Amino acid sequence: MNRAVRRATITVADAATEGLDMVTVVIGGAIGAWAGYTYSPDTWSGDWRLAFAGGVAVVAAVAVNSLAELFLTPLRRLLTKARTAAQPTSTRTAPAAPATLSEGLAQVATATENDAASRAASDAWELDQGDGFLRTEDRWRGYEDATASFFLAPGVWLHYRTEKNEYGRNAARFTLLTGDGDQPVPITHLEQIRHHLAARAAGLPAVPVTGDTKDTVAETLAELDHHLKALDA
């Protein structure tokens, strides 16, 4: 397949995957709203039935989306690997069979590091859906404990690990680490990294933006942009 056609196909498939993610939320919410309103007691007032339907819609949207993630996550990983395969890469030679236990352990340790780097690049779609930066596998450094780090700038790294979520499945967790010994900052989207690096570049304190609420993030970024404009003036 022509390289350009392959890239276009992967891009379309990637967009379709993200679109399907949103569709599952909409479908789950619609089903939940319909079921909540239809099966709520007729003796309730209209406002109570609508409120109940809204609550059921939220729960159903989360549940359906979580079920969809069971096959969407492996699909995203396949797309990431296909995207990597479409790029020119050096040929890797499989290691020879180990002659000792120590050699076997060393090979598995190396494979674990490579696997961690690959998973970090794959799961980075949660932060960087533009696919132009954090999803580059070669930029990730994997470790034997299945974590990985991404060098962002002198003294600043993005750390990757997985932990069990409320559904008992492994979920990616990203944390911003600095060489200054600052408190690690949970990262949920790329804009938070931009905020932190911009603050450090301007000599301003990097307020830990956790991404818990969009309003808090927006206010913090607006304040930072105000300071940056004042410095440029």
Coordinates of N, CA and C in Angstrom, one line a residue:
M1 N 0.8 -1.2 0.0 CA 0.0 0.0 0.0 C 0.9 1.2 0.0
N2 N 0.5 2.2 -0.8 CA 1.3 3.5 -0.9 C 1.3 4.1 0.5
R3 N 2.5 4.7 0.9 CA 2.7 5.2 2.2 C 1.7 6.3 2.5
A4 N 1.4 7.2 1.5 CA 0.5 8.3 1.8 C -0.9 7.7 2.0
V5 N -1.3 6.7 1.2 CA -2.7 6.1 1.4 C -2.7 5.5 2.8
R6 N -1.7 4.8 3.2 CA -1.7 4.2 4.5 C -1.8 5.2 5.6
R7 N -1.1 6.3 5.5 CA -1.2 7.3 6.5 C -2.6 7.9 6.5
A8 N -3.2 8.1 5.4 CA -4.6 8.6 5.3 C -5.6 7.6 5.9
T9 N -5.4 6.3 5.6 CA -6.3 5.3 6.2 C -6.2 5.3 7.7
I10 N -4.9 5.4 8.2 CA -4.8 5.3 9.7 C -5.4 6.6 10.3
T11 N -5.3 7.7 9.7 CA -5.8 8.9 10.2 C -7.4 8.8 10.3
V12 N -8.0 8.3 9.2 CA -9.4 8.1 9.2 C -9.9 7.2 10.3
A13 N -9.1 6.1 10.4 CA -9.4 5.1 11.4 C -9.3 5.6 12.8
D14 N -8.3 6.5 13.0 CA -8.1 7.1 14.3 C -9.3 8.0 14.6
A15 N -9.7 8.8 13.6 CA -10.8 9.8 13.8 C -12.1 9.0 14.1
A16 N -12.3 7.9 13.4 CA -13.5 7.1 13.6 C -13.5 6.5 15.0
T17 N -12.3 6.1 15.5 CA -12.3 5.5 16.8 C -12.7 6.6 17.9
E18 N -12.1 7.8 17.7 CA -12.4 8.8 18.7 C -13.9 9.2 18.5
G19 N -14.4 9.2 17.3 CA -15.9 9.5 17.1 C -16.7 8.4 17.7
L20 N -16.3 7.2 17.6 CA -17.1 6.1 18.3 C -17.1 6.2 19.8
D21 N -16.0 6.7 20.3 CA -15.9 7.0 21.8 C -17.0 8.0 22.2
M22 N -17.2 9.0 21.4 CA -18.2 10.0 21.7 C -19.6 9.5 21.5
V23 N -19.7 8.6 20.5 CA -21.1 8.1 20.1 C -21.6 7.2 21.3
T24 N -20.6 6.4 21.9 CA -21.1 5.5 23.0 C -21.6 6.3 24.1
V25 N -21.0 7.5 24.4 CA -21.5 8.4 25.5 C -22.9 8.9 25.2
V26 N -23.1 9.3 23.9 CA -24.4 9.8 23.5 C -25.4 8.7 23.6
I27 N -25.1 7.6 23.0 CA -26.1 6.5 23.0 C -26.4 6.0 24.4
G28 N -25.4 5.9 25.3 CA -25.6 5.5 26.6 C -26.5 6.5 27.4
G29 N -26.2 7.8 27.2 CA -27.0 8.8 27.8 C -28.5 8.8 27.3
A30 N -28.6 8.6 26.0 CA -30.0 8.6 25.4 C -30.8 7.5 26.0
I31 N -30.2 6.3 26.0 CA -30.9 5.1 26.5 C -31.2 5.3 28.0
G32 N -30.3 5.8 28.8 CA -30.5 6.0 30.2 C -31.6 7.1 30.4
A33 N -31.6 8.1 29.6 CA -32.7 9.2 29.8 C -34.1 8.6 29.5
W34 N -34.1 7.8 28.4 CA -35.4 7.2 28.0 C -35.9 6.2 29.0
A35 N -35.0 5.4 29.5 CA -35.4 4.4 30.5 C -35.8 5.0 31.8
G36 N -35.0 6.0 32.2 CA -35.3 6.7 33.5 C -36.6 7.4 33.5
Y37 N -36.9 8.0 32.4 CA -38.2 8.8 32.3 C -39.4 7.8 32.1
T38 N -39.2 6.8 31.3 CA -40.3 5.8 31.0 C -40.7 5.0 32.2
Y39 N -39.7 4.5 33.0 CA -39.9 3.6 34.1 C -40.0 4.3 35.4
S40 N -39.9 5.6 35.5 CA -40.1 6.3 36.8 C -41.6 6.3 37.1
P41 N -41.9 6.3 38.4 CA -43.3 6.2 38.8 C -44.2 7.3 38.2
D42 N -45.3 7.0 37.8 CA -46.3 8.0 37.2 C -46.7 9.0 38.2
T43 N -46.6 8.6 39.5 CA -47.1 9.5 40.6 C -46.1 10.6 40.8
W44 N -44.9 10.5 40.3 CA -43.9 11.6 40.5 C -44.3 12.8 39.6
S45 N -43.9 14.0 40.0 CA -44.1 15.2 39.2 C -43.2 15.1 38.0
G46 N -43.5 16.0 37.0 CA -42.7 16.0 35.8 C -41.2 16.4 36.1
D47 N -41.0 17.3 37.0 CA -39.7 17.8 37.4 C -38.9 16.6 38.0
W48 N -39.5 15.9 38.9 CA -38.8 14.8 39.5 C -38.5 13.7 38.5
R49 N -39.4 13.4 37.6 CA -39.1 12.4 36.6 C -38.0 12.8 35.6
L50 N -37.9 14.1 35.3 CA -36.8 14.6 34.5 C -35.5 14.5 35.2
A51 N -35.5 14.9 36.5 CA -34.3 14.8 37.3 C -33.8 13.4 37.4
F52 N -34.7 12.5 37.6 CA -34.4 11.1 37.7 C -33.8 10.5 36.4
A53 N -34.5 11.0 35.3 CA -34.0 10.5 34.0 C -32.6 11.1 33.7
G54 N -32.3 12.3 34.1 CA -31.0 12.9 33.9 C -29.9 12.1 34.7
G55 N -30.2 11.7 35.9 CA -29.3 10.9 36.7 C -29.0 9.6 36.1
V56 N -30.1 8.9 35.6 CA -29.9 7.6 35.0 C -29.1 7.8 33.7
A57 N -29.3 8.9 33.0 CA -28.6 9.1 31.7 C -27.1 9.2 31.9
V58 N -26.7 9.9 33.0 CA -25.3 10.1 33.3 C -24.7 8.7 33.6
V59 N -25.3 7.9 34.5 CA -24.8 6.6 34.9 C -24.7 5.7 33.7
A60 N -25.8 5.7 32.8 CA -25.8 4.9 31.6 C -24.7 5.3 30.6
A61 N -24.5 6.6 30.5 CA -23.4 7.1 29.6 C -22.0 6.6 30.0
V62 N -21.8 6.7 31.3 CA -20.5 6.2 31.9 C -20.3 4.7 31.7
A63 N -21.4 4.0 32.0 CA -21.3 2.5 31.9 C -21.1 2.1 30.5
V64 N -21.8 2.6 29.5 CA -21.7 2.2 28.1 C -20.3 2.6 27.6
N65 N -19.8 3.8 27.9 CA -18.5 4.2 27.5 C -17.4 3.3 28.1
S66 N -17.6 2.9 29.4 CA -16.6 2.0 30.0 C -16.5 0.7 29.3
L67 N -17.7 0.2 29.0 CA -17.7 -1.1 28.2 C -17.1 -1.0 26.9
A68 N -17.4 0.1 26.2 CA -16.8 0.4 24.9 C -15.2 0.4 25.0
E69 N -14.7 0.9 26.1 CA -13.3 1.0 26.2 C -12.6 -0.3 26.2
L70 N -13.3 -1.4 26.5 CA -12.7 -2.7 26.5 C -12.2 -3.1 25.1
F71 N -12.9 -2.6 24.1 CA -12.4 -2.9 22.7 C -11.8 -1.7 22.1
L72 N -12.1 -0.4 22.5 CA -11.5 0.8 21.9 C -10.0 0.9 22.3
T73 N -9.7 0.6 23.6 CA -8.3 0.7 24.0 C -7.4 -0.2 23.2
P74 N -7.7 -1.5 23.0 CA -6.8 -2.4 22.1 C -6.8 -1.8 20.7
L75 N -7.9 -1.3 20.2 CA -7.9 -0.8 18.9 C -7.0 0.4 18.7
R76 N -7.0 1.3 19.7 CA -6.1 2.4 19.7 C -4.6 2.0 19.7
R77 N -4.3 0.9 20.4 CA -3.0 0.4 20.4 C -2.6 -0.1 19.1
L78 N -3.5 -0.8 18.4 CA -3.2 -1.4 17.1 C -3.0 -0.2 16.1
L79 N -3.7 0.8 16.2 CA -3.5 2.0 15.3 C -2.2 2.7 15.6
T80 N -1.8 2.7 16.9 CA -0.5 3.3 17.2 C 0.6 2.5 16.6
K81 N 0.5 1.2 16.7 CA 1.5 0.3 16.2 C 1.6 0.4 14.7
A82 N 0.4 0.5 14.0 CA 0.3 0.6 12.6 C 0.9 1.9 12.1
R83 N 0.7 3.0 12.9 CA 1.3 4.3 12.6 C 2.8 4.3 12.7
T84 N 3.3 3.6 13.8 CA 4.7 3.4 13.9 C 5.3 2.6 12.8
A85 N 4.6 1.6 12.4 CA 5.1 0.7 11.3 C 5.2 1.5 10.0
A86 N 4.3 2.5 9.9 CA 4.2 3.2 8.6 C 5.4 4.2 8.5
Q87 N 6.1 4.5 9.6 CA 7.2 5.4 9.6 C 8.5 4.6 9.4
P88 N 9.5 5.2 8.7 CA 10.7 4.6 8.5 C 11.4 4.3 9.9
T89 N 11.8 3.1 10.1 CA 12.4 2.7 11.3 C 13.6 1.7 11.0
S90 N 14.5 1.7 12.0 CA 15.6 0.7 11.8 C 15.2 -0.7 12.1
T91 N 15.8 -1.6 11.4 CA 15.4 -3.0 11.6 C 16.0 -3.6 12.9
R92 N 15.1 -4.2 13.7 CA 15.5 -4.7 15.0 C 15.8 -6.2 14.8
T93 N 16.9 -6.7 15.3 CA 17.2 -8.1 15.3 C 16.9 -8.7 16.6
A94 N 16.1 -9.8 16.6 CA 15.8 -10.5 17.8 C 17.0 -11.1 18.5
P95 N 17.0 -10.9 19.8 CA 18.2 -11.4 20.5 C 18.3 -12.9 20.5
A96 N 19.5 -13.4 20.6 CA 19.7 -14.9 20.6 C 19.2 -15.5 21.9
A97 N 18.8 -16.8 21.8 CA 18.3 -17.5 23.0 C 19.3 -17.4 24.1
P98 N 18.9 -17.1 25.3 CA 19.9 -16.9 26.4 C 20.5 -18.3 26.8
A99 N 21.8 -18.2 27.2 CA 22.5 -19.4 27.6 C 22.4 -19.6 29.1
T100 N 22.1 -18.5 29.8 CA 22.1 -18.6 31.3 C 20.8 -17.8 31.8
L101 N 20.5 -18.1 33.1 CA 19.4 -17.4 33.7 C 19.6 -15.9 33.7
S102 N 20.8 -15.4 33.9 CA 21.1 -14.0 34.0 C 20.8 -13.4 32.6
E103 N 21.3 -14.0 31.6 CA 21.0 -13.5 30.2 C 19.5 -13.4 29.9
G104 N 18.8 -14.5 30.3 CA 17.3 -14.4 30.1 C 16.7 -13.3 30.9
L105 N 17.1 -13.1 32.1 CA 16.6 -12.0 32.9 C 16.9 -10.7 32.3
A106 N 18.1 -10.5 31.8 CA 18.4 -9.2 31.1 C 17.6 -9.0 29.9
Q107 N 17.3 -10.0 29.1 CA 16.5 -9.9 27.9 C 15.1 -9.5 28.3
V108 N 14.5 -10.1 29.3 CA 13.1 -9.8 29.8 C 13.1 -8.4 30.3
A109 N 14.1 -8.0 31.1 CA 14.1 -6.6 31.6 C 14.1 -5.6 30.5
T110 N 14.9 -5.9 29.4 CA 14.9 -4.9 28.3 C 13.6 -4.9 27.6
A111 N 13.0 -6.1 27.4 CA 11.7 -6.2 26.8 C 10.6 -5.5 27.6
T112 N 10.7 -5.6 28.9 CA 9.8 -4.9 29.8 C 9.9 -3.3 29.7
E113 N 11.1 -2.9 29.5 CA 11.3 -1.4 29.3 C 10.8 -1.0 28.0
N114 N 11.0 -1.8 26.9 CA 10.5 -1.4 25.6 C 8.9 -1.5 25.6
D115 N 8.4 -2.4 26.3 CA 6.9 -2.6 26.4 C 6.3 -1.4 27.2
A116 N 7.0 -0.9 28.2 CA 6.5 0.2 29.0 C 6.5 1.5 28.1
A117 N 7.6 1.7 27.3 CA 7.7 2.8 26.5 C 6.6 2.8 25.4
S118 N 6.3 1.6 24.9 CA 5.3 1.4 23.8 C 3.9 1.7 24.4
R119 N 3.6 1.2 25.6 CA 2.3 1.4 26.2 C 2.1 2.9 26.6
A120 N 3.2 3.5 27.0 CA 3.1 5.0 27.4 C 2.7 5.8 26.1
A121 N 3.4 5.5 25.0 CA 3.1 6.2 23.8 C 1.7 5.9 23.3
S122 N 1.2 4.7 23.5 CA -0.1 4.3 23.0 C -1.2 5.0 23.9
D123 N -1.0 5.0 25.2 CA -2.0 5.6 26.1 C -1.9 7.1 26.2
A124 N -0.8 7.7 25.6 CA -0.7 9.1 25.6 C -1.8 9.8 24.7
W125 N -2.6 9.0 24.0 CA -3.7 9.6 23.2 C -4.6 10.4 24.1
E126 N -4.7 9.9 25.4 CA -5.6 10.6 26.3 C -5.2 12.1 26.6
L127 N -3.9 12.3 26.4 CA -3.4 13.7 26.6 C -3.2 14.5 25.3
D128 N -2.7 13.7 24.3 CA -2.3 14.4 23.0 C -3.1 13.7 21.9
Q129 N -4.3 14.1 21.6 CA -5.1 13.5 20.5 C -4.7 14.1 19.2
G130 N -3.8 15.1 19.2 CA -3.3 15.6 17.9 C -2.3 14.7 17.3
D131 N -1.7 13.7 18.1 CA -0.8 12.7 17.6 C 0.5 13.3 17.0
G132 N 0.9 14.4 17.6 CA 2.1 15.0 17.0 C 3.3 15.1 18.0
F133 N 3.1 14.6 19.2 CA 4.2 14.9 20.2 C 4.3 13.7 21.2
L134 N 3.4 13.6 22.1 CA 3.6 12.6 23.2 C 3.4 11.2 22.7
R135 N 2.9 11.0 21.5 CA 2.7 9.6 21.0 C 3.8 9.1 20.2
T136 N 5.0 9.7 20.3 CA 6.2 9.3 19.6 C 6.9 8.3 20.5
E137 N 6.9 7.0 20.2 CA 7.4 6.0 21.1 C 8.9 6.2 21.4
D138 N 9.7 6.7 20.4 CA 11.1 6.8 20.6 C 11.5 7.8 21.7
R139 N 10.5 8.7 22.0 CA 10.8 9.8 23.0 C 10.6 9.2 24.4
W140 N 9.9 8.1 24.5 CA 9.6 7.5 25.9 C 10.8 6.6 26.3
R141 N 11.1 6.7 27.6 CA 12.1 5.8 28.2 C 11.4 4.9 29.2
G142 N 11.4 3.6 28.9 CA 10.7 2.6 29.7 C 11.6 2.1 30.8
Y143 N 11.0 1.6 31.9 CA 11.7 1.1 33.0 C 11.2 -0.3 33.4
E144 N 12.0 -1.0 34.2 CA 11.7 -2.4 34.5 C 10.4 -2.5 35.4
D145 N 10.0 -1.5 36.0 CA 8.8 -1.6 36.9 C 7.6 -1.2 36.0
A146 N 7.7 -1.2 34.7 CA 6.6 -1.0 33.8 C 6.1 0.5 33.8
T147 N 6.9 1.4 34.3 CA 6.7 2.8 34.2 C 7.5 3.4 33.0
A148 N 7.3 4.6 32.7 CA 8.1 5.2 31.6 C 8.1 6.8 31.9
S149 N 9.0 7.4 31.2 CA 9.2 8.9 31.4 C 9.4 9.5 30.0
F150 N 9.0 10.7 29.9 CA 9.1 11.5 28.6 C 9.8 12.8 29.0
F151 N 11.0 13.0 28.4 CA 11.8 14.2 28.7 C 11.2 15.4 28.0
L152 N 10.7 16.4 28.7 CA 10.0 17.5 28.2 C 10.9 18.7 28.0
A153 N 11.7 19.0 29.0 CA 12.7 20.1 29.0 C 13.7 19.8 30.2
P154 N 14.8 20.5 30.2 CA 15.7 20.4 31.3 C 15.0 20.5 32.7
G155 N 15.1 19.4 33.4 CA 14.5 19.4 34.8 C 13.0 19.1 34.8
V156 N 12.4 18.7 33.7 CA 11.0 18.4 33.6 C 10.7 17.1 32.9
W157 N 10.0 16.2 33.5 CA 9.7 14.9 32.8 C 8.2 14.6 33.0
L158 N 7.6 13.9 32.1 CA 6.3 13.4 32.2 C 6.4 11.9 32.5
H159 N 5.8 11.5 33.6 CA 5.9 10.1 34.1 C 4.6 9.4 33.8
Y160 N 4.8 8.1 33.4 CA 3.7 7.3 33.1 C 3.7 6.0 34.0
R161 N 2.5 5.7 34.4 CA 2.3 4.4 35.2 C 0.8 4.0 35.0
T162 N 0.5 2.8 35.4 CA -0.9 2.3 35.4 C -1.3 1.9 36.8
E163 N -2.6 2.0 37.0 CA -3.1 1.6 38.3 C -4.6 1.2 38.1
K164 N -5.1 0.4 39.0 CA -6.5 -0.1 38.8 C -7.5 1.1 39.1
N165 N -8.5 1.2 38.2 CA -9.5 2.2 38.4 C -10.7 1.6 39.1
E166 N -11.8 2.3 39.2 CA -13.0 1.9 39.9 C -13.6 0.6 39.3
Y167 N -13.3 0.4 38.1 CA -13.9 -0.8 37.4 C -12.9 -2.0 37.4
G168 N -11.8 -1.9 38.1 CA -10.9 -3.0 38.2 C -10.0 -3.2 37.0
R169 N -10.0 -2.2 36.1 CA -9.1 -2.3 34.9 C -7.9 -1.4 35.0
N170 N -6.8 -1.7 34.4 CA -5.6 -0.9 34.4 C -5.9 0.4 33.7
A171 N -5.6 1.5 34.3 CA -5.8 2.9 33.7 C -4.5 3.6 33.7
A172 N -4.3 4.4 32.6 CA -3.1 5.2 32.5 C -3.1 6.4 33.5
R173 N -2.0 6.6 34.1 CA -1.9 7.8 35.0 C -0.6 8.6 34.6
F174 N -0.7 9.9 34.3 CA 0.4 10.7 33.9 C 0.7 11.7 35.0
T175 N 2.0 11.9 35.3 CA 2.3 12.9 36.4 C 3.5 13.7 35.9
L176 N 3.5 15.0 36.2 CA 4.6 15.9 35.8 C 5.6 15.9 37.0
L177 N 6.9 15.6 36.7 CA 7.9 15.6 37.7 C 9.0 16.6 37.3
T178 N 9.5 17.2 38.3 CA 10.6 18.2 38.1 C 11.8 17.9 38.9
G179 N 13.0 18.4 38.5 CA 14.2 18.1 39.2 C 14.3 19.0 40.4
D180 N 13.4 19.9 40.7 CA 13.4 20.8 41.8 C 12.8 20.2 43.1
G181 N 12.3 19.0 43.0 CA 11.7 18.4 44.2 C 10.3 18.9 44.4
D182 N 9.7 19.5 43.4 CA 8.3 20.0 43.6 C 7.3 18.8 43.8
Q183 N 6.2 19.1 44.3 CA 5.1 18.1 44.4 C 4.7 17.6 43.0
P184 N 4.7 16.3 42.7 CA 4.2 15.8 41.4 C 2.8 16.3 41.1
V185 N 2.7 16.7 39.8 CA 1.4 17.3 39.4 C 0.7 16.3 38.4
P186 N -0.5 15.8 38.8 CA -1.3 14.9 37.9 C -1.6 15.7 36.6
I187 N -1.4 15.0 35.5 CA -1.7 15.6 34.2 C -2.8 14.8 33.5
T188 N -3.8 15.6 33.0 CA -4.9 14.9 32.3 C -5.1 15.5 30.9
H189 N -4.4 16.5 30.5 CA -4.4 17.0 29.1 C -3.1 17.8 28.8
L190 N -2.9 18.0 27.6 CA -1.6 18.6 27.1 C -1.5 20.1 27.6
E191 N -2.6 20.8 27.7 CA -2.6 22.2 28.0 C -2.0 22.4 29.4
Q192 N -2.1 21.4 30.3 CA -1.5 21.6 31.6 C 0.0 21.6 31.5
I193 N 0.5 20.8 30.6 CA 2.0 20.8 30.4 C 2.5 22.1 29.9
R194 N 1.7 22.6 28.9 CA 2.1 23.9 28.4 C 2.0 25.0 29.4
H195 N 1.1 25.0 30.3 CA 1.0 25.9 31.4 C 2.2 25.9 32.3
H196 N 2.6 24.7 32.7 CA 3.7 24.5 33.6 C 5.0 25.0 32.9
L197 N 5.3 24.6 31.7 CA 6.5 25.0 31.0 C 6.5 26.5 30.8
A198 N 5.4 27.1 30.4 CA 5.3 28.5 30.2 C 5.6 29.3 31.5
A199 N 5.1 28.8 32.6 CA 5.4 29.4 33.9 C 6.8 29.4 34.2
R200 N 7.5 28.2 34.0 CA 8.9 28.1 34.3 C 9.7 28.9 33.4
A201 N 9.4 29.0 32.2 CA 10.1 29.9 31.2 C 10.0 31.3 31.6
A202 N 8.9 31.8 32.1 CA 8.7 33.2 32.5 C 9.2 33.5 33.9
G203 N 9.7 32.4 34.6 CA 10.2 32.7 36.0 C 9.1 32.8 37.0
L204 N 7.8 32.3 36.6 CA 6.7 32.4 37.5 C 6.5 31.1 38.2
P205 N 5.8 31.1 39.4 CA 5.5 29.9 40.0 C 4.5 29.1 39.2
A206 N 4.8 27.8 39.1 CA 3.9 26.9 38.3 C 2.8 26.4 39.2
V207 N 1.7 27.0 39.2 CA 0.6 26.6 40.1 C 0.1 25.2 39.6
P208 N 0.1 24.2 40.6 CA -0.3 22.8 40.2 C -1.7 22.8 39.7
V209 N -1.9 22.7 38.4 CA -3.2 22.6 37.7 C -3.5 21.1 37.6
T210 N -4.5 20.6 38.3 CA -4.8 19.2 38.3 C -5.8 18.8 37.3
G211 N -6.5 19.7 36.7 CA -7.5 19.4 35.7 C -8.8 18.8 36.2
D212 N -9.0 19.0 37.5 CA -10.3 18.5 38.1 C -11.5 19.2 37.6
T213 N -11.3 20.6 37.3 CA -12.4 21.3 36.7 C -11.9 22.2 35.6
K214 N -12.7 22.4 34.6 CA -12.3 23.2 33.5 C -12.2 24.7 33.9
D215 N -13.1 25.1 34.8 CA -13.1 26.5 35.2 C -11.8 26.9 35.9
T216 N -11.3 26.0 36.8 CA -10.1 26.3 37.5 C -8.9 26.4 36.5
V217 N -8.8 25.4 35.6 CA -7.8 25.4 34.6 C -7.8 26.7 33.8
A218 N -9.0 27.1 33.3 CA -9.2 28.3 32.5 C -8.8 29.5 33.2
E219 N -9.1 29.7 34.5 CA -8.8 30.8 35.3 C -7.3 30.9 35.5
T220 N -6.6 29.8 35.8 CA -5.2 29.7 36.0 C -4.4 30.1 34.7
L221 N -4.9 29.6 33.6 CA -4.2 29.9 32.3 C -4.4 31.3 32.0
A222 N -5.6 31.9 32.2 CA -5.8 33.3 31.9 C -4.9 34.2 32.7
E223 N -4.7 33.8 34.0 CA -3.8 34.6 34.9 C -2.4 34.5 34.4
L224 N -2.0 33.4 33.9 CA -0.6 33.2 33.4 C -0.4 34.0 32.1
D225 N -1.4 33.9 31.2 CA -1.3 34.7 30.0 C -1.2 36.2 30.2
H226 N -1.9 36.6 31.3 CA -1.9 38.0 31.6 C -0.5 38.4 32.0
H227 N 0.1 37.6 32.9 CA 1.5 37.9 33.3 C 2.5 37.9 32.1
L228 N 2.3 36.9 31.2 CA 3.2 36.8 30.1 C 3.1 38.0 29.2
K229 N 1.9 38.5 29.0 CA 1.7 39.7 28.2 C 2.3 40.9 28.8
A230 N 2.2 41.0 30.2 CA 2.8 42.1 30.9 C 4.3 42.1 30.8
L231 N 4.9 40.9 30.7 CA 6.4 40.8 30.6 C 6.8 41.2 29.2
D232 N 6.0 40.9 28.2 CA 6.3 41.3 26.8 C 6.2 42.7 26.5
A233 N 5.3 43.4 27.3 CA 5.0 44.8 27.0 C 6.2 45.7 27.3

